[in-house]
Each structure stands twice: as C-alpha cells, then as structure tokens.
Amino acid sequence: MDLKSSHISPVLTDPVPVNKSRLGMNSSLAPYNSQQDSSLSPGKASRSGSRKSMGGVDDVRSNGWLDAMMASSPPRKKGLKGSSAQVASIDDDTEDYYLWMLEYPSALDSFEKITNLAKDKKIAMFLDYDGTLSPIVDDPDRAFMSESMRRIVRNLAKYLPTAIISGRSRDKVFDLVKLTELYYAGSHGMDIIGPVSETLSKNHPNYVKSTDHQGKETTLFQPAREFLPIIDEVFRTLIEITKDIEGAKVENHKFCVSVHYRNVEENHWTTIGQRVHDILKDYPRLRSTHGRKVLEIRPVIDWNKGRAVEFLLESLGLTDRNDVLPIYIGDDKTDEDAFKVLRESHRGCGILVSSVRKESNAFYSLRDPNEVKKFLQLLVKWKRQQERRHGKK
Ligand SMILES: O=P(O)(O)OC[C@H]1O[C@H](O[C@H]2O[C@H](CO)[C@@H](O)[C@H](O)[C@H]2O)[C@H](O)[C@@H](O)[C@@H]1O
C-alpha cells in the first residue's frame, strides 16, 4: 500500500459549493470549507463566515438529524429504566427478524461455512467494543465486559492477531478491555497503536515509534493530530451548551467527542440535536455522525474504522494476500465503514451484532454480545483443534 497516495492518506474532502448546505444538506455530511479563515485553528470558522440556520430549513427536524437520532438504537424494553447497569436493547422476535436473517444469516449457524473459508488462511480479527464485547447500558462509564468475555478474547489473541476498533479514546477502551496482547484503534480508528512496520514508517509523517502498556516497541498512528486543540475546544463548548439538559453527557475521546442523549427525555432530543447542529456551523472541519443514542463529533478527514482495518492489515503484513481472512464484528453505523471495506475488497467478512433488522454491509449477524462470546469461543476451540492437528502445542 502506498502511503503517499491518496488511497491511504487521510486527505480532507473537497469543498462543496455553499448553496448545497443552504439547500438543507445535513451538516454531518457537509464538507470542509476551503473558504475558512486560515488564521483560525483547524476546523474553526469565523462567526461571520459560519453557516447560519436558514429560517427553519436548516433545522434538525427538517434535515434528517432528528429522524436519525430517533432511529439510532433499538427501542427500550419496557421496565428497563432505572439501573445504570441494565441492558437497554430489545429482542425483536418477530417474523421480520427471521426474514432479515435470510439475508444476514447467524454467524453461529454458519460457523462451519466461515471456518471452511478460513481453512489454510490466517484469520485477522477486528472487534468493536460497545454493543459487541459489552452490552449497551445507560451509563457509558459502566459499560464493562464480562470476565468470561475477556478470557475468551485473550485466548483468541493467542491464535489470531486481534484488534479492538472503537469510537472511544484508545486509553478509555484499553482501561475497559485490559488486555495487553491486542492492538487498539481508538477514536474511530484515528488513534492506532499497532506493530512496527518499516514500510509504513518510511512513508507517513503521522506514524511514530512508541511503546505499548508493556513497554514493547510499537507504532502510533494519529492522522488527526492537528485537530487536538479544536476537539478540546468543541468538547468544552458542548459541555456548556448541554449542561441544562438533564441526562445529557459529553465525552472527550481525544480525536472525537460523543454527545449522549440516551438518558435525556425524548421531548428534549430536538433541543440537544439542534444545539449540537448549530455549534457545528462554527466548525466546518468537524462533522457529526449518528451512533446508538449518541452524536459523534469528529474531524472531516478521510479516515474511519474501515481505513483503520486496512491500515492494521498493512502493519501486520497481511494486506494483498489471498491467505488472509479478516473478520470484523461490530454493532454500530460506524462499523459499516469496516464492513464495506471487507465487502468491496472481496476479502473477509463483516458480522453485524443486532437484535433488530438493519441494512448492513456485513455478511452475517449475531444477536448480542452473548452470541459474540459464543462465536469467539467456537473460534478458539476450532483454532486449538487445527493447531493440534498440525502438530503445534
Ligand atoms: O465504537 P464503539 O466501541 O462501539 O463506541 C461507540 C460509542 O460507544 C459508547 O456509547 C455507546 O455505549 C454506551 C454504553 O453501553 C451507551 O450508553 C451509549 O448509548 C452508546 O452510544 C461510548 O460511550 C461512545 O462514546 C462511543 O462513541
């Protein structure tokens, strides 16, 4: 992979004529504005040059934000509210779900098919965190993975290169996973700690030698470094503008910011959405994407979980090889970028974790983290058997 080419470098997207945003285009899709005052810090627009609300047209109710916010997570199971540790998703045991599974078959039922694909290949495993390794809960600070899940992931990493790719900051996700034998990509892939790769290090300015939690030599890749001050600034602003909204929570994930509304009364979702939307008019080089009851504010760079998968495969020396099968398991919209990369490059497979029907670029599905655990457990068992068969310990 040539890091000098635009294929891998996180090039900012091209500017689009201003009138597009005036036509009510969702600002989460609105591009970097080359007209911005270059004397400002990265991402910040001058007030006079900022995109203002266009008399109701540029309003979260009419531009699709509110719909996306409403649709961003399975509805709650009745009676779940209260405990912060309770799982907040529902099982949609309808006929519809089973019909949907014809298109996205269960990875458990298809296990043999998957391992047939993996025969004589090296699997590279990529795992999302929230909603995949840990259940979705009301309090993001209490989204713990179970000890049994941790044990299985640790075992898996003995046999396969395994990476966690999360929207959380790398440090936060490491604190939750606590496994030194994995690779980590935080901030939706904008903060990667991976193996040393001579080819990559020669070609990329954002690639620096580092040491991991065990003091082992690794490399750090942070394609959005220049955005650190602006992310900090927008984080503080978002805290300020949401402080009167009960239940709102803002998290700083170093290269991106999360604004949670899971615990906000539904009749205040428009307010929270509108305020975030309006603030982003001052930051044309930042955009928002929709996660599970969360708005994620991130730099407008051509980098996402899909690019992180490509990057890690390259760092592991596993790219452009027919004997590699990457598997990515994730539950969220941001994981779709990774599913898409695997689907479009005709290698590996995406597994969507969902208990409700969703359009996806994944090939298979698993209902919830419990099924993820069963799948990973089967994989460990299968790898063990394979190694025994091939005479390894
Ligand atoms: O890429 P991920 O590892 O899946 O991270 C995406 C977001 O996950 C967290 O929020 C989600 O999980 C919370 C805990 O279960 C839940 O309360 C919240 O509603 C979900 O959106 C994390 O807190 C976010 O910052 C991440 O962006």
PDB file of N, CA, C and O and ligand atoms in Angstrom, residues 128-132 134-141 143 165-168 173 188 251 253 258 260 262 291-294 296 305 331-332 334-335, ligand 1:
ATOM      1  N   ASP A 128     -15.247  -4.474  17.545  1.00  0.00           N
ATOM      2  CA  ASP A 128     -15.741  -3.221  18.098  1.00  0.00           C
ATOM      3  C   ASP A 128     -15.929  -3.454  19.608  1.00  0.00           C
ATOM      4  O   ASP A 128     -15.935  -4.606  20.055  1.00  0.00           O
ATOM      5  N   TYR A 129     -16.067  -2.394  20.397  1.00  0.00           N
ATOM      6  CA  TYR A 129     -16.245  -2.621  21.834  1.00  0.00           C
ATOM      7  C   TYR A 129     -17.725  -2.542  22.273  1.00  0.00           C
ATOM      8  O   TYR A 129     -18.351  -3.563  22.532  1.00  0.00           O
ATOM      9  N   ASP A 130     -18.269  -1.302  22.312  1.00  0.00           N
ATOM     10  CA  ASP A 130     -19.619  -1.124  22.878  1.00  0.00           C
ATOM     11  C   ASP A 130     -20.682  -1.810  22.024  1.00  0.00           C
ATOM     12  O   ASP A 130     -20.755  -1.603  20.814  1.00  0.00           O
ATOM     13  N   GLY A 131     -21.494  -2.604  22.669  1.00  0.00           N
ATOM     14  CA  GLY A 131     -22.567  -3.295  21.942  1.00  0.00           C
ATOM     15  C   GLY A 131     -22.074  -4.576  21.274  1.00  0.00           C
ATOM     16  O   GLY A 131     -22.855  -5.340  20.723  1.00  0.00           O
ATOM     17  N   THR A 132     -20.750  -4.800  21.315  1.00  0.00           N
ATOM     18  CA  THR A 132     -20.177  -6.006  20.694  1.00  0.00           C
ATOM     19  C   THR A 132     -19.533  -6.875  21.774  1.00  0.00           C
ATOM     20  O   THR A 132     -19.914  -8.015  21.970  1.00  0.00           O
ATOM     21  N   SER A 134     -19.275  -5.582  24.985  1.00  0.00           N
ATOM     22  CA  SER A 134     -20.003  -5.256  26.220  1.00  0.00           C
ATOM     23  C   SER A 134     -21.434  -4.887  25.841  1.00  0.00           C
ATOM     24  O   SER A 134     -21.663  -4.327  24.764  1.00  0.00           O
ATOM     25  N   PRO A 135     -22.390  -5.195  26.704  1.00  0.00           N
ATOM     26  CA  PRO A 135     -23.774  -4.840  26.377  1.00  0.00           C
ATOM     27  C   PRO A 135     -23.990  -3.326  26.454  1.00  0.00           C
ATOM     28  O   PRO A 135     -23.267  -2.644  27.185  1.00  0.00           O
ATOM     29  N   ILE A 136     -24.942  -2.836  25.705  1.00  0.00           N
ATOM     30  CA  ILE A 136     -25.272  -1.409  25.777  1.00  0.00           C
ATOM     31  C   ILE A 136     -25.983  -1.143  27.104  1.00  0.00           C
ATOM     32  O   ILE A 136     -26.959  -1.806  27.449  1.00  0.00           O
ATOM     33  N   VAL A 137     -25.431  -0.200  27.861  1.00  0.00           N
ATOM     34  CA  VAL A 137     -26.025   0.175  29.152  1.00  0.00           C
ATOM     35  C   VAL A 137     -26.231   1.688  29.183  1.00  0.00           C
ATOM     36  O   VAL A 137     -25.686   2.417  28.350  1.00  0.00           O
ATOM     37  N   ASP A 138     -27.005   2.153  30.160  1.00  0.00           N
ATOM     38  CA  ASP A 138     -27.321   3.586  30.215  1.00  0.00           C
ATOM     39  C   ASP A 138     -26.099   4.464  30.492  1.00  0.00           C
ATOM     40  O   ASP A 138     -26.006   5.576  30.000  1.00  0.00           O
ATOM     41  N   ASP A 139     -25.190   3.962  31.327  1.00  0.00           N
ATOM     42  CA  ASP A 139     -24.054   4.788  31.727  1.00  0.00           C
ATOM     43  C   ASP A 139     -22.788   4.324  30.986  1.00  0.00           C
ATOM     44  O   ASP A 139     -22.269   3.237  31.265  1.00  0.00           O
ATOM     45  N   PRO A 140     -22.267   5.144  30.057  1.00  0.00           N
ATOM     46  CA  PRO A 140     -21.081   4.734  29.288  1.00  0.00           C
ATOM     47  C   PRO A 140     -19.871   4.396  30.154  1.00  0.00           C
ATOM     48  O   PRO A 140     -19.022   3.605  29.746  1.00  0.00           O
ATOM     49  N   ASP A 141     -19.821   4.955  31.374  1.00  0.00           N
ATOM     50  CA  ASP A 141     -18.682   4.647  32.250  1.00  0.00           C
ATOM     51  C   ASP A 141     -18.810   3.270  32.893  1.00  0.00           C
ATOM     52  O   ASP A 141     -17.899   2.800  33.571  1.00  0.00           O
ATOM     53  N   ALA A 143     -19.871   0.489  31.096  1.00  0.00           N
ATOM     54  CA  ALA A 143     -20.042  -0.498  30.016  1.00  0.00           C
ATOM     55  C   ALA A 143     -18.916  -1.525  30.110  1.00  0.00           C
ATOM     56  O   ALA A 143     -17.985  -1.530  29.298  1.00  0.00           O
ATOM     57  N   ILE A 165     -11.342  -1.990  17.676  1.00  0.00           N
ATOM     58  CA  ILE A 165     -11.508  -0.719  16.955  1.00  0.00           C
ATOM     59  C   ILE A 165     -12.750  -0.038  17.520  1.00  0.00           C
ATOM     60  O   ILE A 165     -13.873  -0.500  17.335  1.00  0.00           O
ATOM     61  N   SER A 166     -12.510   1.058  18.237  1.00  0.00           N
ATOM     62  CA  SER A 166     -13.618   1.655  18.995  1.00  0.00           C
ATOM     63  C   SER A 166     -13.759   3.148  18.737  1.00  0.00           C
ATOM     64  O   SER A 166     -12.813   3.827  18.341  1.00  0.00           O
ATOM     65  N   GLY A 167     -14.966   3.645  19.021  1.00  0.00           N
ATOM     66  CA  GLY A 167     -15.205   5.087  18.955  1.00  0.00           C
ATOM     67  C   GLY A 167     -14.664   5.775  20.198  1.00  0.00           C
ATOM     68  O   GLY A 167     -14.480   6.992  20.226  1.00  0.00           O
ATOM     69  N   ARG A 168     -14.422   5.025  21.233  1.00  0.00           N
ATOM     70  CA  ARG A 168     -13.871   5.605  22.461  1.00  0.00           C
ATOM     71  C   ARG A 168     -12.399   5.965  22.262  1.00  0.00           C
ATOM     72  O   ARG A 168     -11.761   5.472  21.333  1.00  0.00           O
ATOM     73  N   VAL A 173     -10.733   2.752  26.029  1.00  0.00           N
ATOM     74  CA  VAL A 173     -11.113   1.392  25.642  1.00  0.00           C
ATOM     75  C   VAL A 173     -10.106   0.386  26.213  1.00  0.00           C
ATOM     76  O   VAL A 173     -10.484  -0.711  26.637  1.00  0.00           O
ATOM     77  N   HIS A 188     -12.504   6.043  16.691  1.00  0.00           N
ATOM     78  CA  HIS A 188     -12.962   5.577  15.364  1.00  0.00           C
ATOM     79  C   HIS A 188     -11.795   5.319  14.406  1.00  0.00           C
ATOM     80  O   HIS A 188     -11.890   5.583  13.208  1.00  0.00           O
ATOM     81  N   GLU A 251     -18.575  13.210  26.207  1.00  0.00           N
ATOM     82  CA  GLU A 251     -17.306  12.511  26.480  1.00  0.00           C
ATOM     83  C   GLU A 251     -16.235  12.999  25.512  1.00  0.00           C
ATOM     84  O   GLU A 251     -16.491  13.112  24.311  1.00  0.00           O
ATOM     85  N   HIS A 253     -13.126  12.020  23.561  1.00  0.00           N
ATOM     86  CA  HIS A 253     -12.388  10.829  23.147  1.00  0.00           C
ATOM     87  C   HIS A 253     -11.136  11.195  22.352  1.00  0.00           C
ATOM     88  O   HIS A 253     -10.772  10.516  21.395  1.00  0.00           O
ATOM     89  N   SER A 258     -18.227  12.606  22.021  1.00  0.00           N
ATOM     90  CA  SER A 258     -19.551  11.976  21.988  1.00  0.00           C
ATOM     91  C   SER A 258     -20.541  12.801  22.801  1.00  0.00           C
ATOM     92  O   SER A 258     -20.228  13.187  23.933  1.00  0.00           O
ATOM     93  N   HIS A 260     -24.073  12.184  24.343  1.00  0.00           N
ATOM     94  CA  HIS A 260     -25.069  11.136  24.590  1.00  0.00           C
ATOM     95  C   HIS A 260     -26.431  11.727  24.919  1.00  0.00           C
ATOM     96  O   HIS A 260     -26.520  12.673  25.699  1.00  0.00           O
ATOM     97  N   ARG A 262     -29.074   9.218  25.440  1.00  0.00           N
ATOM     98  CA  ARG A 262     -29.819   8.022  25.875  1.00  0.00           C
ATOM     99  C   ARG A 262     -30.658   8.303  27.117  1.00  0.00           C
ATOM    100  O   ARG A 262     -31.762   7.807  27.269  1.00  0.00           O
ATOM    101  N   GLY A 291     -24.511   7.635  16.262  1.00  0.00           N
ATOM    102  CA  GLY A 291     -24.294   6.287  16.816  1.00  0.00           C
ATOM    103  C   GLY A 291     -25.527   5.897  17.611  1.00  0.00           C
ATOM    104  O   GLY A 291     -26.611   6.458  17.424  1.00  0.00           O
ATOM    105  N   ARG A 292     -25.372   4.975  18.525  1.00  0.00           N
ATOM    106  CA  ARG A 292     -26.518   4.490  19.287  1.00  0.00           C
ATOM    107  C   ARG A 292     -26.849   5.478  20.406  1.00  0.00           C
ATOM    108  O   ARG A 292     -26.174   5.513  21.429  1.00  0.00           O
ATOM    109  N   LYS A 293     -27.854   6.282  20.162  1.00  0.00           N
ATOM    110  CA  LYS A 293     -28.275   7.359  21.076  1.00  0.00           C
ATOM    111  C   LYS A 293     -27.085   8.258  21.440  1.00  0.00           C
ATOM    112  O   LYS A 293     -26.905   8.673  22.591  1.00  0.00           O
ATOM    113  N   VAL A 294     -26.289   8.531  20.432  1.00  0.00           N
ATOM    114  CA  VAL A 294     -25.122   9.385  20.643  1.00  0.00           C
ATOM    115  C   VAL A 294     -24.805  10.121  19.338  1.00  0.00           C
ATOM    116  O   VAL A 294     -24.960   9.569  18.245  1.00  0.00           O
ATOM    117  N   GLU A 296     -21.748  11.823  17.394  1.00  0.00           N
ATOM    118  CA  GLU A 296     -20.294  11.744  17.476  1.00  0.00           C
ATOM    119  C   GLU A 296     -19.672  12.829  16.596  1.00  0.00           C
ATOM    120  O   GLU A 296     -19.891  12.855  15.398  1.00  0.00           O
ATOM    121  N   LYS A 305     -13.257   3.640  10.552  1.00  0.00           N
ATOM    122  CA  LYS A 305     -12.904   2.291  11.017  1.00  0.00           C
ATOM    123  C   LYS A 305     -12.460   1.386   9.855  1.00  0.00           C
ATOM    124  O   LYS A 305     -11.656   0.479  10.043  1.00  0.00           O
ATOM    125  N   ASP A 331     -21.475  -3.459  15.923  1.00  0.00           N
ATOM    126  CA  ASP A 331     -22.934  -3.292  16.017  1.00  0.00           C
ATOM    127  C   ASP A 331     -23.441  -1.956  15.507  1.00  0.00           C
ATOM    128  O   ASP A 331     -24.650  -1.739  15.454  1.00  0.00           O
ATOM    129  N   ASP A 332     -22.531  -1.046  15.179  1.00  0.00           N
ATOM    130  CA  ASP A 332     -22.960   0.335  15.015  1.00  0.00           C
ATOM    131  C   ASP A 332     -22.791   0.825  13.586  1.00  0.00           C
ATOM    132  O   ASP A 332     -22.127   0.185  12.779  1.00  0.00           O
ATOM    133  N   THR A 334     -20.927   3.206  12.590  1.00  0.00           N
ATOM    134  CA  THR A 334     -19.526   3.474  12.271  1.00  0.00           C
ATOM    135  C   THR A 334     -18.789   2.186  11.876  1.00  0.00           C
ATOM    136  O   THR A 334     -17.756   2.240  11.220  1.00  0.00           O
ATOM    137  N   ASP A 335     -19.338   1.047  12.273  1.00  0.00           N
ATOM    138  CA  ASP A 335     -18.724  -0.229  11.892  1.00  0.00           C
ATOM    139  C   ASP A 335     -19.010  -0.566  10.429  1.00  0.00           C
ATOM    140  O   ASP A 335     -18.324  -1.401   9.829  1.00  0.00           O
TER     141      ASP A 335
HETATM  142  O1  LIG B   1     -17.156   2.089  18.543  1.00  0.00           O
HETATM  143  P1  LIG B   1     -17.704   1.670  19.866  1.00  0.00           P
HETATM  144  O2  LIG B   1     -16.693   0.982  20.731  1.00  0.00           O
HETATM  145  O3  LIG B   1     -18.961   0.857  19.718  1.00  0.00           O
HETATM  146  O4  LIG B   1     -18.084   3.040  20.601  1.00  0.00           O
HETATM  147  C1  LIG B   1     -19.212   3.797  20.189  1.00  0.00           C
HETATM  148  C2  LIG B   1     -19.746   4.597  21.348  1.00  0.00           C
HETATM  149  O5  LIG B   1     -19.853   3.692  22.445  1.00  0.00           O
HETATM  150  C3  LIG B   1     -20.228   4.235  23.701  1.00  0.00           C
HETATM  151  O6  LIG B   1     -21.587   4.607  23.640  1.00  0.00           O
HETATM  152  C4  LIG B   1     -22.490   3.534  23.438  1.00  0.00           C
HETATM  153  O7  LIG B   1     -22.405   2.618  24.529  1.00  0.00           O
HETATM  154  C5  LIG B   1     -22.807   3.181  25.818  1.00  0.00           C
HETATM  155  C6  LIG B   1     -22.562   2.134  26.875  1.00  0.00           C
HETATM  156  O8  LIG B   1     -23.244   0.952  26.615  1.00  0.00           O
HETATM  157  C7  LIG B   1     -24.271   3.628  25.732  1.00  0.00           C
HETATM  158  O9  LIG B   1     -24.673   4.215  26.954  1.00  0.00           O
HETATM  159  C8  LIG B   1     -24.421   4.646  24.600  1.00  0.00           C
HETATM  160  O10 LIG B   1     -25.782   4.999  24.437  1.00  0.00           O
HETATM  161  C9  LIG B   1     -23.908   4.057  23.274  1.00  0.00           C
HETATM  162  O11 LIG B   1     -23.918   5.039  22.248  1.00  0.00           O
HETATM  163  C10 LIG B   1     -19.344   5.378  24.081  1.00  0.00           C
HETATM  164  O12 LIG B   1     -19.776   5.937  25.303  1.00  0.00           O
HETATM  165  C11 LIG B   1     -19.330   6.420  22.985  1.00  0.00           C
HETATM  166  O13 LIG B   1     -18.512   7.483  23.343  1.00  0.00           O
HETATM  167  C12 LIG B   1     -18.810   5.743  21.725  1.00  0.00           C
HETATM  168  O14 LIG B   1     -18.743   6.687  20.676  1.00  0.00           O
END
